[in-house]
Amino acid sequence: MDCLELVFLMLYTFLCQLALSSSLPHLCPEDQALALLQFKNMFTVNPNDSDYCYDISTGVDIQSYPRTLSWNNRTSCCSWDGVHCDETTGQVIELDLSCSQLQGKFHSNSSLFQLSNLKRLDLSFNNFTGSLISSRLGEFSSLTHLDLSHSSFTGLIPSEISHLSKLHVLRIGDLNELSLGPHNFELLLENLTQLRELNLNSVNISSTIPSNFSSHLAILTLYDTGLHGLLPERVFHLSDLEFLDLSYNPQLTVRFPTTKWNSSASLMKLYVHSVNIADRIPESFSHLTSLHELDMGYTNLSGPIPKPLWNLTNIESLDLDYNHLEGPIPQLPRFEKLKDLSLRNNNFDGGLEFLSFNRSWTQLEWLDFSSNSLTGPIPSNVSGLQNLEWLYLSSNNLNGSIPSWIFSLPSLIELDLRNNTFSGKIQEFKSKTLSVVSLQKNQLEGPIPNSLLNQSLFYLLLSHNNISGRISSSICNLKMLISLDLGSNNLEGTIPQCVGEMKENLWSLDLSNNSLSGTINTTFSIGNSFRAISLHGNKLTGKVPRSLINCKYLTLLDLGNNQLNDTFPNWLGYLSQLKILSLRSNKLHGPIKSSGNTNLFTRLQILDLSSNGFSGNLPESILGNLQAMKKIDESTRTPEYISDICYNYLTTITTKGQDYDSVRIVDSNMIINLSKNRFEGRIPSIIGDLVGLRTLNLSHNALEGHIPASFQNLSVLESLDLSSNKISGEIPQQLASLTFLEFLNLSHNHLVGCIPKGKQFDTFLNSSYQGNDGLRGFPLSIHCGGDDQLTTPAELDQQQEEEDSSMISWQGVLVGYGCGLVIGLSVIYIMWSTQYPAWFSRMDLKLERIITTRMKKHKKRY
Ligand SMILES: *[C@@H]1O[C@H](CO)[C@@H](O)[C@H](O)[C@H]1NC(C)=O
Ligand SMILES: *[C@@H]1O[C@H](CO)[C@@H](O)[C@H](O)[C@H]1NC(C)=O
Ligand SMILES: *[C@@H]1O[C@H](CO)[C@@H](O)[C@H](O)[C@H]1NC(C)=O
Ligand SMILES: *[C@@H]1O[C@H](CO)[C@@H](O)[C@H](O)[C@H]1NC(C)=O
Ligand SMILES: *[C@@H]1O[C@H](CO)[C@@H](O)[C@H](O)[C@H]1NC(C)=O
Ligand SMILES: *[C@@H]1O[C@H](CO)[C@@H](O)[C@H](O)[C@H]1NC(C)=O
Ligand SMILES: *[C@@H]1O[C@H](CO)[C@@H](O)[C@H](O)[C@H]1NC(C)=O
Ligand SMILES: *[C@@H]1O[C@H](CO)[C@@H](O)[C@H](O)[C@H]1NC(C)=O
Ligand SMILES: *[C@@H]1O[C@H](CO)[C@@H](O)[C@H](O)[C@H]1NC(C)=O
Ligand SMILES: *[C@@H]1O[C@H](CO)[C@@H](O)[C@H](O)[C@H]1NC(C)=O
Ligand SMILES: *[C@@H]1O[C@H](CO)[C@@H](O)[C@H](O)[C@H]1NC(C)=O
């Protein structure tokens, strides 16, 4: 095609286009159509991007769809989806591309800026990851409505935004990583005098709130913005104010006006979670007759529920979580519209008798009294709570049987009663909508009710009770199940064969500490999702199932305390995510053969093969592969547990001479326990490379030779047990440099010579050394010559005390329990399963708050 032809073709299409568009009612200026098409072409459409999408004003879910796909130059741009033109001029004045699955970079040379007459621009709920907000937005001088929220913009919000003095609605917050430069908040508020809605959620504002702002504000949401100073009282006197969200600004001080607020009649939602509330809740609160939702969690409230709140007769959602409220829970008889009541984590005491004569909470859907000090049984004659869907009473001192009315609730979705002392049987549930049942740590007995097995459960958590009977194979009908925790009960019989085929969703399977017998006769399917499998503490026989090799995400495998009879499953080393492997106390036997492959077990940080019949030399090649242990976690951050959204990784460990059951594993905790086997030969000095080790236990074997001097590199070692072997020679003096060593047992060997002096070695007692051939020095009575510096008995006592107290804190850190967070797990699941990773990855921060808010907003989904 030559040049002339090309020009002709372009001219031709141009003329066609012109003819076409002029025949339509609204003119669509050619340049604007072109600009829109160019804009469209800057982005790809990725259905995964804006899956989770909702109307910010109403909270109603919106199905995202790619609006731009239908755009083409054969029709007038005024008829395109999301495009609106002015009736008379034909200019494009509105562009609504919210929830349109757009992905890509938004540059400041974007053709969008040619649409200079825009009044409304909505680009929310797309994925512009890494894009800056262009200062050219300031050119849209007619804009009244600008929404860039939930679209992954980053960087500084340009000050030119404050040129948009006609704006009524400005939303730039939520799921963006933005900040507002110094003074820009002030400029913004000062110039945008027409604002009715301002949403800067999660924008780093880091300033005080100036008092000069639009008097038309109805919606002001400044959640998690680093605000500080005193909130201007004027905010409460905005006469149109409907929704104020200042949550998660712990530096912001809020002093509620003591006189009647001008917003009293209009204010519907007030969220002040985690702000600093000065003074008491004033009497003026009782005039907030329109208030539907109040969130005052984490605000240091104390005493009884403040009286002025009792007058909020239109309240539907009341959240006073994480305060120091105390006394009995009042009946609040005027709260007839109450749907959500959350008093989690306070100091409320007394019983729940009031539920049986409280006639006002008939609308209640969500009731959370978890983590208080409530006592006594749940009354059995409660009839007014027929609409209850979410019931949380965990971690109180409640007892007695769980009354039938709870099992009869027709629409129950989540039930969390864990960590009380409920007894009796779990009855059949009437609800068909259960998604979470968490009854761990009670004294419940009887079988698992059948009605639990035909639900869409995500979580079935019944551990630490006295539940008996067999595990029915119907359990495998729970196709949505993420976590099945039936540990520490009296279950018997075999593991249902189908369990390994529950592959789609099941992350954690905990059947530990029951009386299950037979072989592990299940085949773990290819493509399964298992992260944690614990069958610890049963009577299982046979071999380690070879199909475990299909569990490629497995992080924890605990088959300890069973009767498995097999050789060492070296092939487990191919599970590249495996961090915790416990095969302790089985009938495993034979030498641990080395395979040439150096990529096995590289992420392992807990290896427990103790109390088996392994023989031959210590597995030097495997020890050499433990790459994860060759690093010291030096970060000063508080140690984190290895866990995921549905499971805290629990196992039994032995350290410092004691066993600890059901221990939550801290990420930096590294343990090798090969004790109580028949290992022989020398201790490989390669162990000295495993510098991250905290606990090393090689006791009760037939090891000989010397203690390798390389042990001096184990600088964070806390517990070393080499007792009951045939180790000879002297204790390397270099070990005195192990300053974290709290527990040492070298007894019953053939050690000779002088015990190292100084530091930790001044704290060990006789028992660490007894039964050796010729050890001398402190604390033994045979002196080592030289000038022994004797520690006085008083110093010794003190050291012992320190040791004891550190033992307690160590236990405190280790001993956690169960699935820490049940609230809203089903929502997490939905997030996770609908591929919303960006949202998801930021959730850890304010997990609970975000989940509960979202969940309350979206609970009608289920
Ligand atoms: C969307 O997600 C699905 C499932 O995770 C994945 O297979 C697909 O490749 C994704 N599509 C794009 C365009 O990223
Ligand atoms: C957003 O887009 C980026 C690439 O621009 C991509 O890496 C990321 O996965 C996308 N986010 C989502 C939630 O799909
Ligand atoms: C119109 O669209 C077609 C294909 O979609 C394209 O080939 C042509 O160049 C476009 N014309 C103009 C004027 O953009
Ligand atoms: C717009 O700018 C970006 C980066 O600055 C560049 O990669 C892109 O080619 C430009 N697009 C146009 C149409 O000029
Ligand atoms: C305020 O808006 C006007 C336009 O209405 C603009 O000229 C001025 O620069 C803006 N001031 C600030 C501080 O942005
Ligand atoms: C508030 O802003 C307006 C408009 O910028 C200005 O005229 C007025 O003086 C300001 N008031 C105060 C108290 O700063
Ligand atoms: C917010 O911005 C300020 C400076 O404006 C900065 O000091 C601070 O670290 C930022 N905070 C976060 C969480 O990014
Ligand atoms: C609040 O309720 C009390 C009775 O509980 C009543 O005496 C008082 O007048 C109410 N205050 C308002 C402002 O309605
Ligand atoms: C169990 O409840 C008690 C109070 O009854 C509380 O002290 C303890 O922390 C709770 N344990 C867990 C793991 O939540
Ligand atoms: C495993 O289960 C299947 C089906 O229940 C049965 O036929 C088989 O005998 C079982 N194998 C063992 C070793 O128990
Ligand atoms: C393990 O199984 C073998 C047969 O496979 C048997 O000879 C041996 O006695 C068993 N070992 C133990 C400790 O039960």
PDB file of N, CA and C in Angstrom, residues 503-504 524-530 550-553:
ATOM      1  N   LYS A 503     -10.002 -31.899  48.125  1.00  0.00           N
ATOM      2  CA  LYS A 503      -8.807 -31.198  47.689  1.00  0.00           C
ATOM      3  C   LYS A 503      -9.002 -29.735  47.370  1.00  0.00           C
ATOM      4  N   GLU A 504     -10.212 -29.339  47.000  1.00  0.00           N
ATOM      5  CA  GLU A 504     -10.345 -27.993  46.434  1.00  0.00           C
ATOM      6  C   GLU A 504      -9.925 -26.919  47.428  1.00  0.00           C
ATOM      7  N   PHE A 524      -4.016 -38.770  49.067  1.00  0.00           N
ATOM      8  CA  PHE A 524      -4.065 -37.318  48.913  1.00  0.00           C
ATOM      9  C   PHE A 524      -3.992 -37.013  47.417  1.00  0.00           C
ATOM     10  N   SER A 525      -5.063 -36.387  46.933  1.00  0.00           N
ATOM     11  CA  SER A 525      -5.181 -36.216  45.480  1.00  0.00           C
ATOM     12  C   SER A 525      -4.181 -35.211  44.939  1.00  0.00           C
ATOM     13  N   ILE A 526      -3.905 -35.373  43.695  1.00  0.00           N
ATOM     14  CA  ILE A 526      -3.080 -34.388  42.994  1.00  0.00           C
ATOM     15  C   ILE A 526      -3.845 -33.068  42.970  1.00  0.00           C
ATOM     16  N   GLY A 527      -3.155 -31.972  43.173  1.00  0.00           N
ATOM     17  CA  GLY A 527      -3.806 -30.665  43.115  1.00  0.00           C
ATOM     18  C   GLY A 527      -4.492 -30.274  44.401  1.00  0.00           C
ATOM     19  N   ASN A 528      -4.178 -30.944  45.500  1.00  0.00           N
ATOM     20  CA  ASN A 528      -4.843 -30.574  46.749  1.00  0.00           C
ATOM     21  C   ASN A 528      -4.256 -29.282  47.321  1.00  0.00           C
ATOM     22  N   SER A 529      -4.946 -28.752  48.327  1.00  0.00           N
ATOM     23  CA  SER A 529      -4.567 -27.450  48.879  1.00  0.00           C
ATOM     24  C   SER A 529      -3.999 -27.523  50.291  1.00  0.00           C
ATOM     25  N   PHE A 530      -3.776 -28.718  50.785  1.00  0.00           N
ATOM     26  CA  PHE A 530      -3.384 -28.849  52.186  1.00  0.00           C
ATOM     27  C   PHE A 530      -2.146 -28.020  52.535  1.00  0.00           C
ATOM     28  N   ASN A 550       1.784 -35.453  46.983  1.00  0.00           N
ATOM     29  CA  ASN A 550       0.911 -34.568  46.203  1.00  0.00           C
ATOM     30  C   ASN A 550       0.534 -33.289  46.947  1.00  0.00           C
ATOM     31  N   CYS A 551       0.934 -33.214  48.219  1.00  0.00           N
ATOM     32  CA  CYS A 551       0.560 -32.019  48.995  1.00  0.00           C
ATOM     33  C   CYS A 551       1.632 -30.963  48.821  1.00  0.00           C
ATOM     34  N   LYS A 552       1.642 -30.328  47.690  1.00  0.00           N
ATOM     35  CA  LYS A 552       2.813 -29.509  47.396  1.00  0.00           C
ATOM     36  C   LYS A 552       2.852 -28.183  48.143  1.00  0.00           C
ATOM     37  N   TYR A 553       1.739 -27.819  48.807  1.00  0.00           N
ATOM     38  CA  TYR A 553       1.768 -26.593  49.608  1.00  0.00           C
ATOM     39  C   TYR A 553       1.989 -26.870  51.090  1.00  0.00           C
TER      40      TYR A 553
END
